[in-house]
PDB file of C-alpha atoms and ligand atoms in Angstrom:
ATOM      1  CA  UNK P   1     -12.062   7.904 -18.759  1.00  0.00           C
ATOM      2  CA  UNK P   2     -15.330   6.598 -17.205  1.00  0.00           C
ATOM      3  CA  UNK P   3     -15.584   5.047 -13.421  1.00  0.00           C
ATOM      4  CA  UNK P   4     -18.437   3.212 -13.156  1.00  0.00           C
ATOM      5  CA  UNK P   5     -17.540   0.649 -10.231  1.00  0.00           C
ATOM      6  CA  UNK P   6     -20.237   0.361  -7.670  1.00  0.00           C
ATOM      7  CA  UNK P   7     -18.038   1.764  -5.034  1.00  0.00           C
ATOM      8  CA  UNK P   8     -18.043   5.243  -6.977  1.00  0.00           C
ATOM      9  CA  UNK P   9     -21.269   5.548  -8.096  1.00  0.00           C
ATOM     10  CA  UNK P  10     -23.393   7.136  -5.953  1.00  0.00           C
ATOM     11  CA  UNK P  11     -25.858   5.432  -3.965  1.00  0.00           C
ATOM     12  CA  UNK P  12     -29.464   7.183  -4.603  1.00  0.00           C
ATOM     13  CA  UNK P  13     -31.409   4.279  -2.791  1.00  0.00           C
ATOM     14  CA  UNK P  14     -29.705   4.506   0.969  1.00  0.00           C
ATOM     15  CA  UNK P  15     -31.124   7.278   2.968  1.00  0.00           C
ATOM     16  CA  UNK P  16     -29.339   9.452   5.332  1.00  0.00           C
ATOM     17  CA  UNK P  17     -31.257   8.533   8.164  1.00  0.00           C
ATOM     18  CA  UNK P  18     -30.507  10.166  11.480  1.00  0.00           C
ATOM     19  CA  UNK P  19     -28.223  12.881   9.752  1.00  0.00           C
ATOM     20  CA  UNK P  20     -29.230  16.130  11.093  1.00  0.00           C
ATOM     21  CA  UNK P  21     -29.054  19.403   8.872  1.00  0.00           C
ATOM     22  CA  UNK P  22     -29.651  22.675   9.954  1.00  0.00           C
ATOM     23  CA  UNK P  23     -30.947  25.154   6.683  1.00  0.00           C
ATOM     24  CA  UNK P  24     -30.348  28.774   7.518  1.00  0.00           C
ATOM     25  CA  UNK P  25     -31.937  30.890   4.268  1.00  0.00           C
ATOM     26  CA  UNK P  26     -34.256  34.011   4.952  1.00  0.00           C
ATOM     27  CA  UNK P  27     -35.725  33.343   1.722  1.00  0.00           C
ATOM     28  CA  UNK P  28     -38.786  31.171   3.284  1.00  0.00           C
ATOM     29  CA  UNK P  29     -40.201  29.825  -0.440  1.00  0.00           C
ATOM     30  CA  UNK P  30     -36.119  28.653  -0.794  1.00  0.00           C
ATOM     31  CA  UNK P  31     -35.557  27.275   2.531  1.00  0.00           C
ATOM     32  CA  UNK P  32     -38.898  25.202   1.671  1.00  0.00           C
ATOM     33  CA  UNK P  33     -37.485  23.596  -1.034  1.00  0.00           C
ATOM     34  CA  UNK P  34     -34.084  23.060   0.102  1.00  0.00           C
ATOM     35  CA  UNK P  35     -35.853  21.623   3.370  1.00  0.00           C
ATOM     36  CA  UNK P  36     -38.247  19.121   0.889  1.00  0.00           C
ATOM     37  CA  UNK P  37     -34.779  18.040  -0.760  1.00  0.00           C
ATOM     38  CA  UNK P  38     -33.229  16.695   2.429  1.00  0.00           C
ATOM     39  CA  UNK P  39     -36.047  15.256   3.511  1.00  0.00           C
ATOM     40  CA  UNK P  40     -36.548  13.296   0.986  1.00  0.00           C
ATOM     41  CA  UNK P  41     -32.875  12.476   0.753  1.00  0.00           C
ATOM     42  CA  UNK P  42     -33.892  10.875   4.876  1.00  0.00           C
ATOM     43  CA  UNK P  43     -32.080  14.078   6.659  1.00  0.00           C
ATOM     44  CA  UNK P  44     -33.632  15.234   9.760  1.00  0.00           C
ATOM     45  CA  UNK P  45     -33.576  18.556   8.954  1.00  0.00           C
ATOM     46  CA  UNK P  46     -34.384  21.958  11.260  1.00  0.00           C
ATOM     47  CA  UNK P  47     -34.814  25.373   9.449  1.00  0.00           C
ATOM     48  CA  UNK P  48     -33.666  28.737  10.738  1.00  0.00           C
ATOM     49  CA  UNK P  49     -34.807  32.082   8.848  1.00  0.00           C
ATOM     50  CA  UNK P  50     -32.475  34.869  10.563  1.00  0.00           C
ATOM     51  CA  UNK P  51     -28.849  34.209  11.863  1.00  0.00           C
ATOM     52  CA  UNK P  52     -29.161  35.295  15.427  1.00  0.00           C
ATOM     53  CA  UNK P  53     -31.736  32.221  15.687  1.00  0.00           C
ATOM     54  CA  UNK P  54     -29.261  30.070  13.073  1.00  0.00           C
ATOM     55  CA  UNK P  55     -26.577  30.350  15.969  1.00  0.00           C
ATOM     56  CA  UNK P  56     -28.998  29.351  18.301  1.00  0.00           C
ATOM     57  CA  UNK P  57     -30.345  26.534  16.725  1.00  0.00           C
ATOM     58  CA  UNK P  58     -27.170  25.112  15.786  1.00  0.00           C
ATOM     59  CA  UNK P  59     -26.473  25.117  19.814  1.00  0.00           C
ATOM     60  CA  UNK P  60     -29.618  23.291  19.782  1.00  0.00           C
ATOM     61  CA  UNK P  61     -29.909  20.861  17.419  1.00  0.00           C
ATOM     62  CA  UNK P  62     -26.145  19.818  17.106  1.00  0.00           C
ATOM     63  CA  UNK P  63     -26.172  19.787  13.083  1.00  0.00           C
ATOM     64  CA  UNK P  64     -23.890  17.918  10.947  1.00  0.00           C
ATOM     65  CA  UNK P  65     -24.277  19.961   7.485  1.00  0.00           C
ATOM     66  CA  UNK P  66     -25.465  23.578   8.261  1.00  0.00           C
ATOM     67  CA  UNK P  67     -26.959  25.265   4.726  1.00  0.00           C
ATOM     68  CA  UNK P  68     -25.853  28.257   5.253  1.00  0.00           C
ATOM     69  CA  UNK P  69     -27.339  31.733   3.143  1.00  0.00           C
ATOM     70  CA  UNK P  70     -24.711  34.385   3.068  1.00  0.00           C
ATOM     71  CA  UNK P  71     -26.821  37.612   3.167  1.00  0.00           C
ATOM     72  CA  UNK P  72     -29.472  36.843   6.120  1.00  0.00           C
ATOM     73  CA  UNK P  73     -31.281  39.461   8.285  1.00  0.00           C
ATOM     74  CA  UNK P  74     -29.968  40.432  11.616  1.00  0.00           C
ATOM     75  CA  UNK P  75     -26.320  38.383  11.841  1.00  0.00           C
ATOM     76  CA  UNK P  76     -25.043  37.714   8.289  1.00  0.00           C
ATOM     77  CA  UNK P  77     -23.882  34.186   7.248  1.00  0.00           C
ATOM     78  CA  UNK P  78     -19.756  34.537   7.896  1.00  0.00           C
ATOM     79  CA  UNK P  79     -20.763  36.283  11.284  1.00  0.00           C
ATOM     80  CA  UNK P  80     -22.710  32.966  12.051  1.00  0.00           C
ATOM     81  CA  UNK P  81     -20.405  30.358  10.708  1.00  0.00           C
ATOM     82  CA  UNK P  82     -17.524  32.290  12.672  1.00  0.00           C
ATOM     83  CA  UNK P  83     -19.895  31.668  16.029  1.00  0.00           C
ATOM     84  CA  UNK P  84     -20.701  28.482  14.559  1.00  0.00           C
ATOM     85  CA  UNK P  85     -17.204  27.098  14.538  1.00  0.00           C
ATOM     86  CA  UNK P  86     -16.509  28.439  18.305  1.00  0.00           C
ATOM     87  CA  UNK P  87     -18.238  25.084  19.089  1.00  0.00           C
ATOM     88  CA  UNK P  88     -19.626  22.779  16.113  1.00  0.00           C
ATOM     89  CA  UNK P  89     -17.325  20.914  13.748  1.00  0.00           C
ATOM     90  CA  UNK P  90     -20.414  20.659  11.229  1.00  0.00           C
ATOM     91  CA  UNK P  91     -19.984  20.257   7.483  1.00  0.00           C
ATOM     92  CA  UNK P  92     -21.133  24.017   6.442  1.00  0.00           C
ATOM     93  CA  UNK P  93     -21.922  24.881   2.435  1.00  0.00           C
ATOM     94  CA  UNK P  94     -22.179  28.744   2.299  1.00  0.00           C
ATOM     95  CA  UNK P  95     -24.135  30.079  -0.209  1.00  0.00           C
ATOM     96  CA  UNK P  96     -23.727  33.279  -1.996  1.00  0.00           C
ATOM     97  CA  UNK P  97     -25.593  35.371  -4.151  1.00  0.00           C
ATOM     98  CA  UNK P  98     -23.028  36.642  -6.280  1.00  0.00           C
ATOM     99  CA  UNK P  99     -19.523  34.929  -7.832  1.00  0.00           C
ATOM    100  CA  UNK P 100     -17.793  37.869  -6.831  1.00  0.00           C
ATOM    101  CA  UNK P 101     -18.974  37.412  -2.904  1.00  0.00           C
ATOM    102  CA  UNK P 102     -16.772  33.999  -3.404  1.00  0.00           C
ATOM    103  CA  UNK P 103     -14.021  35.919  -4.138  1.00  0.00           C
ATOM    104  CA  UNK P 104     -14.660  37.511  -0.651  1.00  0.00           C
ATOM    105  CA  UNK P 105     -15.195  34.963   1.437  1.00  0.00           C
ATOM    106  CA  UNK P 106     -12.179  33.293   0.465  1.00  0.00           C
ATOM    107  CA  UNK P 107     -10.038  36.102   1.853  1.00  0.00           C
ATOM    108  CA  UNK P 108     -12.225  35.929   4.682  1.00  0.00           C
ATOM    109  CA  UNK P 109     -11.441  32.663   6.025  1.00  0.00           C
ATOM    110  CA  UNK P 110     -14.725  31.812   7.694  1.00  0.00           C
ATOM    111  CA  UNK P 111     -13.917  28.010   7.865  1.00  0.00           C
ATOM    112  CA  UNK P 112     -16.667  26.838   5.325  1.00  0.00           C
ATOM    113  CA  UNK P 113     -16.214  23.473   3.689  1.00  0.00           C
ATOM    114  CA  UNK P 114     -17.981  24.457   0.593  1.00  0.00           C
ATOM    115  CA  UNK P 115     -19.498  27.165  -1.260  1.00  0.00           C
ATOM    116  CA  UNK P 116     -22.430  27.187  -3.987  1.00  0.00           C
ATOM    117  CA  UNK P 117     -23.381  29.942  -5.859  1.00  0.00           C
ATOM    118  CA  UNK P 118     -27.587  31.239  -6.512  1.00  0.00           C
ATOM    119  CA  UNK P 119     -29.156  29.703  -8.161  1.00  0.00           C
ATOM    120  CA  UNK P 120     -28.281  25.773  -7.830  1.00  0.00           C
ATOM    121  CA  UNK P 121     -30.505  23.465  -7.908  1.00  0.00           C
ATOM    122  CA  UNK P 122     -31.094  21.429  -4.595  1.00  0.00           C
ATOM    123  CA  UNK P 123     -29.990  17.958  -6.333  1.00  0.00           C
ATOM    124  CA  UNK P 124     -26.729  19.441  -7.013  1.00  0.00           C
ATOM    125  CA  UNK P 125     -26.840  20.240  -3.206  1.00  0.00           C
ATOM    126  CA  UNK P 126     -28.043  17.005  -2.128  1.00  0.00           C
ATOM    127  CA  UNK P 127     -25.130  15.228  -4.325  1.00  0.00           C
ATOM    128  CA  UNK P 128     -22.429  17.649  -2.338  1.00  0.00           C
ATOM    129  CA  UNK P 129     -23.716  16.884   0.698  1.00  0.00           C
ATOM    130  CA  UNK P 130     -23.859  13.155  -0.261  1.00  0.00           C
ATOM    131  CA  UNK P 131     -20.098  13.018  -0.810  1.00  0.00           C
ATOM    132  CA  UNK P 132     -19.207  15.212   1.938  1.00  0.00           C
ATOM    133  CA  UNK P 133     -20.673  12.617   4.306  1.00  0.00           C
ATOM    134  CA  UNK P 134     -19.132   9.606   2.407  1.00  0.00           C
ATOM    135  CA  UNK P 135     -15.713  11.301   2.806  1.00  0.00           C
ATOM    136  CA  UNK P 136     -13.018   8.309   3.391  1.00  0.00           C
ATOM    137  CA  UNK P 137     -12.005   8.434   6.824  1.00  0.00           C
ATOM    138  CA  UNK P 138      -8.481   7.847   7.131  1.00  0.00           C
ATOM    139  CA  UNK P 139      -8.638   4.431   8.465  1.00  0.00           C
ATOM    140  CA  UNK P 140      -4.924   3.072   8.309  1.00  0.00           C
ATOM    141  CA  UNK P 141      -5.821  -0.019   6.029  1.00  0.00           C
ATOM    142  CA  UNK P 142      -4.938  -3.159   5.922  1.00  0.00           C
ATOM    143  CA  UNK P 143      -5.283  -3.662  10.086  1.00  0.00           C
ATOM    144  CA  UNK P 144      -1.817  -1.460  10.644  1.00  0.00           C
ATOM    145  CA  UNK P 145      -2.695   1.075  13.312  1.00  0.00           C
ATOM    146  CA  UNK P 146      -1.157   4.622  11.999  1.00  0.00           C
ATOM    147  CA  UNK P 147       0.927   6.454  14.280  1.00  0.00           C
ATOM    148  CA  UNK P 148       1.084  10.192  15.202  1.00  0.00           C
ATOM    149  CA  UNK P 149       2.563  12.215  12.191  1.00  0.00           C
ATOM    150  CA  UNK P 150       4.887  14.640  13.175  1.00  0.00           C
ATOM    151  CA  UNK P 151       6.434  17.441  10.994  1.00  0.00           C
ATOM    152  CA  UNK P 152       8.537  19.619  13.305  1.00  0.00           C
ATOM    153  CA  UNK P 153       6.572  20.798  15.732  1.00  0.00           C
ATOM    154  CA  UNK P 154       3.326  20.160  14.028  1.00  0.00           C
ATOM    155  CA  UNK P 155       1.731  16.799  15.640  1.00  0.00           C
ATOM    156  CA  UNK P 156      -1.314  15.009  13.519  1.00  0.00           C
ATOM    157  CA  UNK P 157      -2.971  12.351  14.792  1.00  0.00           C
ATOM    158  CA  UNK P 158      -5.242  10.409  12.366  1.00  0.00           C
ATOM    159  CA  UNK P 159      -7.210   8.370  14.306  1.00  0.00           C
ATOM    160  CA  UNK P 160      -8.173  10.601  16.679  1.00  0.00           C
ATOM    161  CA  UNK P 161      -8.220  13.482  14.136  1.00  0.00           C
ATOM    162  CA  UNK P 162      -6.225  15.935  16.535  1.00  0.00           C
ATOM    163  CA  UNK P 163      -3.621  18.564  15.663  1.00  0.00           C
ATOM    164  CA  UNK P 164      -0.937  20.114  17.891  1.00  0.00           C
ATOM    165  CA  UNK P 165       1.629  22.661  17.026  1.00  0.00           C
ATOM    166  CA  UNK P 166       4.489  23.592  19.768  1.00  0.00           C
ATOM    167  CA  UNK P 167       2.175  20.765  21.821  1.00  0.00           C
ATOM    168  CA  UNK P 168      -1.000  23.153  21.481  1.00  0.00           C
ATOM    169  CA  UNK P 169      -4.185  21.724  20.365  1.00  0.00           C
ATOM    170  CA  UNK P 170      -5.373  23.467  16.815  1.00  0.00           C
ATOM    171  CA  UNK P 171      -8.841  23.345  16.066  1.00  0.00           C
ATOM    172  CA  UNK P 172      -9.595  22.890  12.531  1.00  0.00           C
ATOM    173  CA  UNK P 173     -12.402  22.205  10.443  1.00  0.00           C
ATOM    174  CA  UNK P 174     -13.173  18.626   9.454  1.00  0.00           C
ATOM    175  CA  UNK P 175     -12.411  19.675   5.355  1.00  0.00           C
ATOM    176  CA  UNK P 176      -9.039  21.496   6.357  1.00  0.00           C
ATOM    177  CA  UNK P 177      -7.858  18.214   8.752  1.00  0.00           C
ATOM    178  CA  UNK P 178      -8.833  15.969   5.693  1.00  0.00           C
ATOM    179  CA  UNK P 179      -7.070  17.941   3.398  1.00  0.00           C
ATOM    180  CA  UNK P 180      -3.823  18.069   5.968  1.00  0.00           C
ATOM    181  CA  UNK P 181      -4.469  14.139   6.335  1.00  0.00           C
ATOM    182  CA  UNK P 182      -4.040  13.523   3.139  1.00  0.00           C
ATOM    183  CA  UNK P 183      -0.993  15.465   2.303  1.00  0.00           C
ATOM    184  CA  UNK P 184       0.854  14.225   5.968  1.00  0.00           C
ATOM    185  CA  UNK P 185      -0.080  10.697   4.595  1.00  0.00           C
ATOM    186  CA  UNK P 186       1.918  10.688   1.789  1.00  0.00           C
ATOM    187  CA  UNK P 187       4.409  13.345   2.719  1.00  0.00           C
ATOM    188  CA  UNK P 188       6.606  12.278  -0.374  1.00  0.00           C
ATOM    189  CA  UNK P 189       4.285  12.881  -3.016  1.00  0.00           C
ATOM    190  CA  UNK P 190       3.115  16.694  -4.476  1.00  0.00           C
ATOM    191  CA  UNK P 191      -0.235  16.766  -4.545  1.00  0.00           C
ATOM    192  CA  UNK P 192      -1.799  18.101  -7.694  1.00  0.00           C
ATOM    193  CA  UNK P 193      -5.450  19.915  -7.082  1.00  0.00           C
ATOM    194  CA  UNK P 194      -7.490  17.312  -8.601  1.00  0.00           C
ATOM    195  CA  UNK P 195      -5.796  14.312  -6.380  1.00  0.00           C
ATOM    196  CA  UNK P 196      -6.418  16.173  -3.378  1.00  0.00           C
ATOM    197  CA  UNK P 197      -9.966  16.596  -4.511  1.00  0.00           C
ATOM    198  CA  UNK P 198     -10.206  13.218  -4.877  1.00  0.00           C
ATOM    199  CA  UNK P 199      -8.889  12.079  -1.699  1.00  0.00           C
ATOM    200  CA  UNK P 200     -11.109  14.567   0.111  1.00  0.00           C
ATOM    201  CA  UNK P 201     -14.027  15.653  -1.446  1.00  0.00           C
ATOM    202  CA  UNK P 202     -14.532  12.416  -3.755  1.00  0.00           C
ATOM    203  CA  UNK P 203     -14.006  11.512  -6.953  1.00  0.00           C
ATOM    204  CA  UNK P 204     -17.433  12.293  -8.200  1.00  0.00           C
ATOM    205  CA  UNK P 205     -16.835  16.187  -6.672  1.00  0.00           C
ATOM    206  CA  UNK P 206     -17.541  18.915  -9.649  1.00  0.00           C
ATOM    207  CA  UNK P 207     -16.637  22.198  -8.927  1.00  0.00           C
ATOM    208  CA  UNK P 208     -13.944  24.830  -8.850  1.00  0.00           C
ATOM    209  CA  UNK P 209     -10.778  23.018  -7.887  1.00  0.00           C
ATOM    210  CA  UNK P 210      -9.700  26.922  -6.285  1.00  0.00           C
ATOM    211  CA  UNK P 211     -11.362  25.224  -3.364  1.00  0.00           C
ATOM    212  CA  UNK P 212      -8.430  23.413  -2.407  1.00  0.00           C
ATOM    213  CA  UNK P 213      -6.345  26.600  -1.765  1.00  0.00           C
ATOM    214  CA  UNK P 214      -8.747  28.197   0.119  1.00  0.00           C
ATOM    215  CA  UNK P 215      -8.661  25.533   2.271  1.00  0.00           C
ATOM    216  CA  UNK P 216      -4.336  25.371   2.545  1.00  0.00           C
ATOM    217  CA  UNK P 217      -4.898  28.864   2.796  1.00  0.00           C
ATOM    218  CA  UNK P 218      -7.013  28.397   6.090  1.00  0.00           C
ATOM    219  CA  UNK P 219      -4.651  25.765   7.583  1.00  0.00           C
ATOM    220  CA  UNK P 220      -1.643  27.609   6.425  1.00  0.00           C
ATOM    221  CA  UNK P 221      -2.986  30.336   8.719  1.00  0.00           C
ATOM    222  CA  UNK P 222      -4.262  27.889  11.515  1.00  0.00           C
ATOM    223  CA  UNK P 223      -0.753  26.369  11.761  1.00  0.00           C
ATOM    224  CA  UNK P 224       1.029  30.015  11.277  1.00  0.00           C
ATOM    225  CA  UNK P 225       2.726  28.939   8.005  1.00  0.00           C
ATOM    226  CA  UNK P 226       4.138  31.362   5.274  1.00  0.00           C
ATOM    227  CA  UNK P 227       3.717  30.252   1.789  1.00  0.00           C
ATOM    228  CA  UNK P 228       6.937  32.078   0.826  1.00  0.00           C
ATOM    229  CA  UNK P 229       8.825  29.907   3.704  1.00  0.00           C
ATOM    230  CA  UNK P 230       6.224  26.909   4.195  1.00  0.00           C
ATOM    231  CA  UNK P 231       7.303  25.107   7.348  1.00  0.00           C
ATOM    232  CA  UNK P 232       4.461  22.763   6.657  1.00  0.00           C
ATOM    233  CA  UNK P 233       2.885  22.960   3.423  1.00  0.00           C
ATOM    234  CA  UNK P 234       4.866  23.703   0.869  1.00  0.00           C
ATOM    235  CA  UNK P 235       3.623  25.061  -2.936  1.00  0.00           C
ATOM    236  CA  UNK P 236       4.811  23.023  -5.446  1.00  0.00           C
ATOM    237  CA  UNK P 237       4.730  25.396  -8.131  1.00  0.00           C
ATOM    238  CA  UNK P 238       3.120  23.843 -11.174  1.00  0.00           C
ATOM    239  CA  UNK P 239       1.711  21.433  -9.411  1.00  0.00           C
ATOM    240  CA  UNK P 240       0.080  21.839  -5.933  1.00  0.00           C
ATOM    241  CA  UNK P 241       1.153  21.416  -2.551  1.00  0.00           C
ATOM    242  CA  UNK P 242       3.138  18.735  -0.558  1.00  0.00           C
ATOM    243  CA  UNK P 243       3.944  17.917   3.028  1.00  0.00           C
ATOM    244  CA  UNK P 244       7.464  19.784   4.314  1.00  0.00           C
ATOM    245  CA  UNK P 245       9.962  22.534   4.278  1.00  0.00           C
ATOM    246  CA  UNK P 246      11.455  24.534   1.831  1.00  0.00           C
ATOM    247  CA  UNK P 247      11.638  25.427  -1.430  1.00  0.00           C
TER     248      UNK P 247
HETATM  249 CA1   CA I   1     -30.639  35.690   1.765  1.00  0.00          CA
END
């Protein structure tokens, strides 16, 4: 089946103007090119060559995508995006070497919204990117105002894109609060991998659809949920995951 409405193809001609990213790769004949892409694409973009400056520079420069190379000099990448998310809610894409390193990181949990493996080429970067920052907001359409979401003890609010569990704030990344957005929205339905991808990544994402349990993985932990006893996301097996408790 083919989309081709103009809402869903991607736009090429508007620049990202005023969109800052922050390119962290010790590989300086890499970080050159990746740094020509975005520029090109309008991005204001700042490059970083070690991770002890990366973390620095993201204090600085307040980035909302932050390119970030796995095996760096000095601080490696998961140290810095684990800094990193102590205080920016940037969109991060870690990149990795290896397909095995994946494997890694996603038992790691280092709250990355996306991974891409060496070598891609930058337009496939720029195109991720591209859809990241078109991401649907949830906006409560048709002029209803949504309310606050509440599962148990787990609190969402949509608008202002907060969490609370037992009346805690939880601070999560802006990929897992989409992806727990768009489950709590439709708390009926069982999501299958591909519809989440769709709601949150876009429907013009490519890539391994595994990404979507890394991610429940990460708020599963976040919100202290069991997959064996899901108080809040439950595995639908066969399918994918859904809003609720139980089995
Ligand atoms: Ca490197």
């Amino acid at each position: 089946m083919v989309h081709d409405t103009a809402a869903e193809r991607p736009t090429n001609s508007v620049p990202l103007r005023g969109v800052r990213a922050l390119v962290v790769e010790d590989d300086v004949p890499m970080a050159t090119l990746i740094e020509s892409y975005l520029e090109r694409e309008g991005y204001e973009v700042h490059v970083s060559h070690d991770g002890v400056d990366a973390v620095q520079a993201a204090r600085d420069v307040d980035p909302d995508v932050v390119i970030l190379d796995l095996g760096l000099p000095g601080l490696d990448g998961i140290e810095v995006c684990r800094q990193l998310r102590t205080f920016s809610d940037a969109y991060v894409v870690m990149v990795t070497a290896r397909t095995d390193e994946l494997d890694t990181l996603v038992g790691l949990s280092v709250g990355a919204d996306d991974y891409m493996t060496k070598p891609f080429s930058p337009r496939e970067l720029v195109a991720r990117l591209r859809a990241m920052l078109r991401r649907p907001r949830p906006m409560g359409g048709s002029g209803q105002v949504p309310s606050l979401r509440r599962f148990g003890s787990l609190a969402i609010d949509p608008i202002g894109r907060d969490v609370w569990l037992d009346e805690e704030p939880v601070r999560l990344t802006r990929t897992e609060f989409d992806v727990l957005a768009a489950l709590s929205h439709r708390p009926q339905m069982a999501f299958n991998r591909r519809q989440l991808i769709d709601q949150v990544w876009g429907e013009t994402w490519v890539g391994d659809e595994h990404l979507v349990d890394v991610h429940v993985g990460h708020l599963r932990r976040k919100l202290g949920d069991d997959a064996g006893a899901a108080r809040f996301i439950r595995t639908v097996r066969g399918i994918g995951y859904r809003m609720g408790s139980g089995a």
